[in-house]
CSV table of C-alpha atoms in Angstrom, one decimal:
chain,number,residue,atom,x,y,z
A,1414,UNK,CA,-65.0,-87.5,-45.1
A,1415,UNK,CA,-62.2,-86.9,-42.4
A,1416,UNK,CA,-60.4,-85.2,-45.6
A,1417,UNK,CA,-63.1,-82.8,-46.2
A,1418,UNK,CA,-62.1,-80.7,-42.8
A,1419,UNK,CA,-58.0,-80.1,-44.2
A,1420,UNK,CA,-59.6,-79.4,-48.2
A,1421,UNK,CA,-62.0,-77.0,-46.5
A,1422,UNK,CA,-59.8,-75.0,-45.4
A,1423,UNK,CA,-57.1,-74.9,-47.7
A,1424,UNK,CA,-60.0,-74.0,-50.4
A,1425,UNK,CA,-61.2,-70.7,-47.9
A,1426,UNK,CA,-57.6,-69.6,-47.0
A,1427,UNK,CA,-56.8,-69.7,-50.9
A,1428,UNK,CA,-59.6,-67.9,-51.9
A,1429,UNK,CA,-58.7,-65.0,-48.9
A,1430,UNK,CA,-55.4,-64.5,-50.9
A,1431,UNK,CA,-57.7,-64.1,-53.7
A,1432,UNK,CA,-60.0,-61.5,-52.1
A,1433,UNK,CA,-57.1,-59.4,-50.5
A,1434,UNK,CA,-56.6,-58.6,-54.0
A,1435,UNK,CA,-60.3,-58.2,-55.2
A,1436,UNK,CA,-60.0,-55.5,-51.9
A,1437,UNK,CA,-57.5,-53.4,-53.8
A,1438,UNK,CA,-59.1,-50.0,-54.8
A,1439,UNK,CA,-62.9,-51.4,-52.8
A,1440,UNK,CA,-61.8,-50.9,-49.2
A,1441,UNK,CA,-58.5,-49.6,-47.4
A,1442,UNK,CA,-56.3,-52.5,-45.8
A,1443,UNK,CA,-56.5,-51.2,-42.4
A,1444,UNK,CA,-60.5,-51.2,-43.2
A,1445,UNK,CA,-60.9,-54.6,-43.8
A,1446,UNK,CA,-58.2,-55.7,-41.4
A,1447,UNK,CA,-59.9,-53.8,-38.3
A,1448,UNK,CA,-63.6,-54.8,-39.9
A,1449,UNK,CA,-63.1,-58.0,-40.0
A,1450,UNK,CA,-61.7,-59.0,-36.5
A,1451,UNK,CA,-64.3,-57.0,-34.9
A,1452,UNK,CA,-67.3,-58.8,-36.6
A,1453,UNK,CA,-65.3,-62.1,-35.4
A,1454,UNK,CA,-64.8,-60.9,-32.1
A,1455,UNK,CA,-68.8,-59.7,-32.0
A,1456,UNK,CA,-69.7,-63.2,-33.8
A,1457,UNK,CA,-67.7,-65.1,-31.0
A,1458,UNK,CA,-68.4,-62.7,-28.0
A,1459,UNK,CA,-72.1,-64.4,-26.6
A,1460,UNK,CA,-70.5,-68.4,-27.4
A,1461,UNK,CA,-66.9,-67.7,-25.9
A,1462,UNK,CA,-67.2,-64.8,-23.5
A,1463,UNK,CA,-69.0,-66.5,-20.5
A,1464,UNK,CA,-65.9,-69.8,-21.0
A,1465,UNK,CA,-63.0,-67.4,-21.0
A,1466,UNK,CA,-64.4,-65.6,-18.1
A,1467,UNK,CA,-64.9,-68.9,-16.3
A,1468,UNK,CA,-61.4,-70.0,-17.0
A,1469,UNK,CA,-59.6,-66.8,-16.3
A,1470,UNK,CA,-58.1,-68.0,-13.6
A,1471,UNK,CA,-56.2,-70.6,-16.2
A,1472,UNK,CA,-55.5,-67.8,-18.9
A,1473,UNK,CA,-54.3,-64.9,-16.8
A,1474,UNK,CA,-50.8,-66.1,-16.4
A,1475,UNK,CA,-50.7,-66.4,-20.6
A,1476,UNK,CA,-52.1,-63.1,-21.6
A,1477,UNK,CA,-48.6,-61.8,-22.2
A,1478,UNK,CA,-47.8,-64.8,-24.4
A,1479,UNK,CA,-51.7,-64.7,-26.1
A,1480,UNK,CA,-51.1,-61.0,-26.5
A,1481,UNK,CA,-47.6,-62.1,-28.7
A,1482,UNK,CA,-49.5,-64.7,-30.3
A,1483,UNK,CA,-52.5,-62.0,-31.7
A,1484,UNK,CA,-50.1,-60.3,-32.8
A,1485,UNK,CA,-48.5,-62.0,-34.8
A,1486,UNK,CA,-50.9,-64.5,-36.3
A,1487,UNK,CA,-53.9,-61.5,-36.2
A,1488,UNK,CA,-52.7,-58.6,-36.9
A,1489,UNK,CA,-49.3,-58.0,-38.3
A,1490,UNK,CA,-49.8,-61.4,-40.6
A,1491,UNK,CA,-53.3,-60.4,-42.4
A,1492,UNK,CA,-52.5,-56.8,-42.4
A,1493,UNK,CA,-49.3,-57.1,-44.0
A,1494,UNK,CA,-50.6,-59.2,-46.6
A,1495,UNK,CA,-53.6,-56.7,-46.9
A,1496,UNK,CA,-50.9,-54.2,-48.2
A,1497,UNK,CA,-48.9,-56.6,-49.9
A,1498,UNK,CA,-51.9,-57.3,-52.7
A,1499,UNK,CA,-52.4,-53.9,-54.0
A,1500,UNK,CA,-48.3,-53.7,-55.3
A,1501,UNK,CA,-48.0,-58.0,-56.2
A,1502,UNK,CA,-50.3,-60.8,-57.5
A,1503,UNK,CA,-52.2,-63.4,-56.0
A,1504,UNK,CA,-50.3,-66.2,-57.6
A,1505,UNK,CA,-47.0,-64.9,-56.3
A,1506,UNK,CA,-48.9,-64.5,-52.4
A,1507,UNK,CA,-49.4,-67.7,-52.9
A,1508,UNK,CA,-46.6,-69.0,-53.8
A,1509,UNK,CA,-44.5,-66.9,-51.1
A,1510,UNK,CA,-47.2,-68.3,-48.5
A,1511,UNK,CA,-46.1,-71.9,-49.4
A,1512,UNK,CA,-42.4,-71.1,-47.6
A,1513,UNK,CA,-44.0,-70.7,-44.3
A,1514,UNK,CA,-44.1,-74.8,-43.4
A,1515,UNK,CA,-40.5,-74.4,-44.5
A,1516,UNK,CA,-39.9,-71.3,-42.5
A,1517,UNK,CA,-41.6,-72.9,-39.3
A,1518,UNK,CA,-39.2,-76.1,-39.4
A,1519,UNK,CA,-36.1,-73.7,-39.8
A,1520,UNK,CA,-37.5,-71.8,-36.2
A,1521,UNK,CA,-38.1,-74.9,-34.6
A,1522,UNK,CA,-34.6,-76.0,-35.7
A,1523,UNK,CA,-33.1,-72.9,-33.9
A,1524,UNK,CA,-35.3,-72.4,-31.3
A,1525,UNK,CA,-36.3,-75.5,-30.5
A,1526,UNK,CA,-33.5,-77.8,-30.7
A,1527,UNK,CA,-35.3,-79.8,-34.0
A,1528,UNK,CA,-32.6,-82.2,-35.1
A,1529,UNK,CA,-31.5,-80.4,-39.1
A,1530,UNK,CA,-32.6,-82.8,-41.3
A,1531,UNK,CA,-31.5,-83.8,-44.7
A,1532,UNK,CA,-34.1,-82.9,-46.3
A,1533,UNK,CA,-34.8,-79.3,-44.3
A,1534,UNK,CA,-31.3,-77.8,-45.4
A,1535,UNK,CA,-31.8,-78.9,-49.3
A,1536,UNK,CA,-35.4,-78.1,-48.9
A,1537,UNK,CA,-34.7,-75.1,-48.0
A,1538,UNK,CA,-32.4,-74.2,-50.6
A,1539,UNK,CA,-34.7,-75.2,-53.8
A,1540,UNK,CA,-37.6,-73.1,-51.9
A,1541,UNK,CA,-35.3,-70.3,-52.3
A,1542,UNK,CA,-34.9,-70.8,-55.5
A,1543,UNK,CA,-38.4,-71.3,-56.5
A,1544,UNK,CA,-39.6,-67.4,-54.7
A,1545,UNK,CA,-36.5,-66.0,-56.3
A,1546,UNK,CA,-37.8,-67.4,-60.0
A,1547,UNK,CA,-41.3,-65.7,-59.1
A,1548,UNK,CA,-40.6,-62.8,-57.4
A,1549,UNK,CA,-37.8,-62.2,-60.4
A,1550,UNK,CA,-40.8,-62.5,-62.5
A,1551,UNK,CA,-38.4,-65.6,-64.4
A,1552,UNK,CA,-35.4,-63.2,-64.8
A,1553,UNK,CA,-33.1,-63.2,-62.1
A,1554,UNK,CA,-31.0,-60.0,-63.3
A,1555,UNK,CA,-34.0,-57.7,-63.1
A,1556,UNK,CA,-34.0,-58.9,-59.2
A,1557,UNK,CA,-30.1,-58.0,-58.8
A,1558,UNK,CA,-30.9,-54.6,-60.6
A,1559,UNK,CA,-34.3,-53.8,-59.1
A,1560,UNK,CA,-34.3,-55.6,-55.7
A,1561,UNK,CA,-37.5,-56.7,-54.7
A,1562,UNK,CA,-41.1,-55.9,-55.0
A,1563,UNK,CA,-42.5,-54.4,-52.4
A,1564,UNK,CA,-45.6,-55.9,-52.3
A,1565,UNK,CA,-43.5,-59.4,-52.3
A,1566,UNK,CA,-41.5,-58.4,-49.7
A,1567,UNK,CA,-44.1,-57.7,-47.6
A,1568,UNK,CA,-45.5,-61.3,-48.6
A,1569,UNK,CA,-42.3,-62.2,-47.3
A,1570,UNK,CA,-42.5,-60.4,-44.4
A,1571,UNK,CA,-46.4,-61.8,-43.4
A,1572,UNK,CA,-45.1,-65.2,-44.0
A,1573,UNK,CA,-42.1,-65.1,-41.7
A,1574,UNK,CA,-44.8,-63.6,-38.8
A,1575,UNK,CA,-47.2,-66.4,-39.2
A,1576,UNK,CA,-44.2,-69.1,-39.2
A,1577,UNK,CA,-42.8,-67.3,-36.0
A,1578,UNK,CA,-46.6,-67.5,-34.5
A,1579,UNK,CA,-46.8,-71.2,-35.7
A,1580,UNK,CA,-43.6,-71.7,-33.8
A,1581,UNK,CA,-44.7,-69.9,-30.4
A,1582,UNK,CA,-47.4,-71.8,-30.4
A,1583,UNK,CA,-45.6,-75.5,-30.5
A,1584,UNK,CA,-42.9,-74.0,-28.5
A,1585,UNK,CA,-45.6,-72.3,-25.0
A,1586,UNK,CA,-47.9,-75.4,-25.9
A,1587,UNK,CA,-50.4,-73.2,-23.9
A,1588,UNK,CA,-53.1,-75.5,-22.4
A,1589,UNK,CA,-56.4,-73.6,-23.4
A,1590,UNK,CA,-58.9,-74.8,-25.4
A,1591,UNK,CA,-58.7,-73.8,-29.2
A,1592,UNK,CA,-61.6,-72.0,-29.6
A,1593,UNK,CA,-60.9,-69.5,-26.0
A,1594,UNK,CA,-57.4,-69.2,-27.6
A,1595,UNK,CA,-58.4,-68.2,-31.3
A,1596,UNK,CA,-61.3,-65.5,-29.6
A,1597,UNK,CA,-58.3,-64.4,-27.3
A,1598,UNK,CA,-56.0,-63.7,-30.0
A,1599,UNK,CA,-59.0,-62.0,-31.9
A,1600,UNK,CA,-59.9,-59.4,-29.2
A,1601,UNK,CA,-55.9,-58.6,-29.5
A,1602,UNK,CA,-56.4,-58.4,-33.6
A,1603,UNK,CA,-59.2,-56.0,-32.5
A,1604,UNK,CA,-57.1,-53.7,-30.3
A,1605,UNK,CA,-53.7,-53.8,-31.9
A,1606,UNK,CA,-55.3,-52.3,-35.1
A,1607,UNK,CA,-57.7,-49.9,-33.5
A,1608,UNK,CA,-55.2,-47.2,-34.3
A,1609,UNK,CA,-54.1,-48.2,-37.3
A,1610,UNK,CA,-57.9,-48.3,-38.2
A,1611,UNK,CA,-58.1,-44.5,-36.6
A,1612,UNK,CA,-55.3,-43.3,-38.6
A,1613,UNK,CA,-56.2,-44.8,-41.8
A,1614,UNK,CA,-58.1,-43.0,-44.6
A,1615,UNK,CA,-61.5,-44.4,-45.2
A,1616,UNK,CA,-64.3,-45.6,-48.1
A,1617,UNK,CA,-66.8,-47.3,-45.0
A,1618,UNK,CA,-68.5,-50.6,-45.8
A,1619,UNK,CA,-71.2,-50.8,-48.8
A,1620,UNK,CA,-72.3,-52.8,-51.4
A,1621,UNK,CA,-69.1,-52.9,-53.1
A,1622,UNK,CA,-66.9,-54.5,-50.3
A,1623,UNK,CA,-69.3,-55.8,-47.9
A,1624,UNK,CA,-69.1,-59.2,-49.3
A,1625,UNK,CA,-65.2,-59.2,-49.2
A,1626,UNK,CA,-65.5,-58.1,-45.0
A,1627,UNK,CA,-67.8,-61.0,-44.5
A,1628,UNK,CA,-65.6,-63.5,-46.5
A,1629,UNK,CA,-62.5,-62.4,-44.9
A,1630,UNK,CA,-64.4,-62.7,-41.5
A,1631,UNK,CA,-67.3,-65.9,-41.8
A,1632,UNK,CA,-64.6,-68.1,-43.6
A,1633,UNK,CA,-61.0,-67.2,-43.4
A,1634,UNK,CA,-61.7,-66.2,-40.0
A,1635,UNK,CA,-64.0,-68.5,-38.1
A,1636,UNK,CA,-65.3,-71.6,-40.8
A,1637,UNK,CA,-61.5,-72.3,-41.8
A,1638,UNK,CA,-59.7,-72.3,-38.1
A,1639,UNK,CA,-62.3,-74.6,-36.8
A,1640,UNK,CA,-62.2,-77.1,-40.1
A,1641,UNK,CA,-58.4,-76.9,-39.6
A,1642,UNK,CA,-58.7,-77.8,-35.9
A,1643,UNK,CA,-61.0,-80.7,-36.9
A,1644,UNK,CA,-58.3,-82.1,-39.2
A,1645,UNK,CA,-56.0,-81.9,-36.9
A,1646,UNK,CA,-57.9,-83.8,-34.0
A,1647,UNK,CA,-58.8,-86.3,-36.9
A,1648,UNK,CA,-55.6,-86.9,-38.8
A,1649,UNK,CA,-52.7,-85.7,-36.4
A,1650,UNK,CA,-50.4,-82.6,-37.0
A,1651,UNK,CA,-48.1,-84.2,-39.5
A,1652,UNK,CA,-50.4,-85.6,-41.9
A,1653,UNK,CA,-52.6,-82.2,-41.9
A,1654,UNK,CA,-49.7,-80.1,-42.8
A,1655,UNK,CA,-49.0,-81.6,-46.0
A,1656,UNK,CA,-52.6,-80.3,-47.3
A,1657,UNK,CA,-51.0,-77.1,-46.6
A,1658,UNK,CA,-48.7,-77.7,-50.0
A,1659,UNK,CA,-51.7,-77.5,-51.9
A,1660,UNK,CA,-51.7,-74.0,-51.0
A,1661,UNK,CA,-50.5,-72.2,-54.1
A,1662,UNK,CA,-51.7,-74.4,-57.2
A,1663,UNK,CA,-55.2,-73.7,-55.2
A,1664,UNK,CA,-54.4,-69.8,-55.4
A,1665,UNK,CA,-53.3,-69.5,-58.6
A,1666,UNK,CA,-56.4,-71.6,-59.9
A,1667,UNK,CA,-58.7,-69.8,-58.1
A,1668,UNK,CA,-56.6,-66.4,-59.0
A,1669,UNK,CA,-56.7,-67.3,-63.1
A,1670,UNK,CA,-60.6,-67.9,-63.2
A,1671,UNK,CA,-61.8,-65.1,-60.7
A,1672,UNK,CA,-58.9,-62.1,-61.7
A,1673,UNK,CA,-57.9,-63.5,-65.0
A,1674,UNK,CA,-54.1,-63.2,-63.9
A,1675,UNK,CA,-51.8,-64.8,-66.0
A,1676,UNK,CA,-49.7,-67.9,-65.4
A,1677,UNK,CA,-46.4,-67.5,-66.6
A,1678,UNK,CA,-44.0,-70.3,-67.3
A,1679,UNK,CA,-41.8,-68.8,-64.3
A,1680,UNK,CA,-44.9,-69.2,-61.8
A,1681,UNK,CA,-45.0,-73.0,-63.0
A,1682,UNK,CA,-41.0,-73.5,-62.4
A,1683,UNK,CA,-41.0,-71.1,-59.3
A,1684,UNK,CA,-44.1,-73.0,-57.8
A,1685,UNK,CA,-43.2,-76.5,-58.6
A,1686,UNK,CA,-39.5,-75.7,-57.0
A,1687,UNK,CA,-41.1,-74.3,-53.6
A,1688,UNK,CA,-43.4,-76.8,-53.3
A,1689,UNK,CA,-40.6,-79.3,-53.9
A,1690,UNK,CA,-38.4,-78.0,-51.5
A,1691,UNK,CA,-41.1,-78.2,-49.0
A,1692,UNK,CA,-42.1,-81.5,-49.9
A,1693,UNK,CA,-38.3,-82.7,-49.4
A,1694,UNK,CA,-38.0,-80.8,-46.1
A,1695,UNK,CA,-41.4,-83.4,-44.6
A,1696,UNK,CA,-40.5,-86.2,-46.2
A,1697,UNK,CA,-36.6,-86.6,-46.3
A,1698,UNK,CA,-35.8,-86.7,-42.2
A,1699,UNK,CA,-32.2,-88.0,-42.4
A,1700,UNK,CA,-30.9,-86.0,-39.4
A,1701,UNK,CA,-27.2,-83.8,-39.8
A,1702,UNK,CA,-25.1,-83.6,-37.2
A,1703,UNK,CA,-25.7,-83.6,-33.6
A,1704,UNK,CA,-28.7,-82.6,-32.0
């Protein structure tokens, strides 16, 4: 049963990818970006509201750090990836998602005096390999001739900000409760994109994206965080981040049967080589050099 909580989750956050590209052409990013933190902040607002403003006392000397934290892990992360799906696949989100364990253990290695392992640097260096196979599409020249996909570099791009926020958050070890710090970080989702939101051209919410808002909010929003916090109470940190490499063979499952994308052998190779490399980078921890 204790599995059920990390599977959960991994299951909602791969079907998001999914819908930020069933959102293409039915709602504007910055629409379903803005809409979807605001129904989470008005879903959380009469259970959080009356805690946060009884522990203020504790959290005003972290708002700078829970301002960073929303926006990163909020806003910039989501909203980038929001963009990313109308110029790249779900599969390759996916698969360029998978990097940001990887990503979080090289920041922690920098920032945080992590010892390098073994298995981090050679990790690291077949992930690579792996997102250059898929975002090359399988053909490596094309990437040297055409640089890279927008819509993967911006993939990229949202990865790297949620592996920064990931490393923030191990690094303050702010000492909140989970649930006052996720509604914080909301309200600063809410406020960071307000103008964005303003600014942006709009369709409003109907029958045609209204389910696709309420995902994005009820599951990837509130339902996964929460089964992800329950993992980790039940299983520990380390053992709950390896459901995370499930990540993009979940995707591109769930991307096949709902959008009918194609797998193509270079997804296979790209996916199996990332995964590997992240894989090696947890489980080989032969330190290199000094600390």
């Amino acid at each position: 049963m204790q599995y059920a909580f990390p599977l959960l989750a991994i299951l909602i956050w791969a079907g998001n990818t999914v819908i930020n590209k069933m959102a293409v052409g039915a709602i504007f990013p910055a629409e379903i970006g803005f809409y979807r933190w605001v129904l989470a902040g008005l879903l959380f607002t009469p259970f959080m509201l009356p805690k946060v403003w009884a522990n203020r006392s504790v959290i005003r000397p972290h708002l700078g750090k829970i301002f960073v934290l929303g926006l990163l892990g909020m806003a910039v992360y989501q909203s980038l990836a929001y963009f990313a799906a109308a110029l790249t696949s779900a599969t390759n989100m996916g698969i360029i998602l998978s990097l940001m364990p990887l990503m979080s253990l090289t920041l922690a290695i920098v920032s945080l005096g992590q010892r390098l392992t073994a298995g981090a640097l050679f990790g690291a260096v077949l992930s690579l390999a792996g997102v250059l196979v898929v975002v090359s599409g399988g053909h490596l020249g094309n990437l040297l001739a055409h640089g890279l996909n927008r819509g993967d570099a911006m993939m990229l791009l949202a990865t790297l900000a949620y592996a920064v926020y990931s490393t923030l958050l191990k690094k303050w070890q702010l000492r909140l409760p989970p649930l006052q710090l996720l509604y914080l970080q909301v309200l600063v989702a809410i406020v960071v994109l307000l103008p964005l939101y303003l600014l942006s051209p709009k369709v409003g919410l109907g029958q045609g994206n209204i389910g696709l808002v309420l995902y994005a909010c009820l599951l990837a929003s509130m339902i996964a965080p929460l089964a992800w916090m329950q993992a980790v109470s039940r299983l520990g940190p380390s053992r709950t981040a390896l459901f995370f490499n499930l990540l993009p063979l979940v995707t591109a499952l769930i991307a096949a049967a709902v959008l009918h994308e194609q797998l193509g052998l270079y997804h296979m190779v790209g996916g199996l080589l990332t995964l590997g490399g992240v894989v090696l980078a947890e489980r080989w921890t032969t330190p290199l050099g000094r600390a």
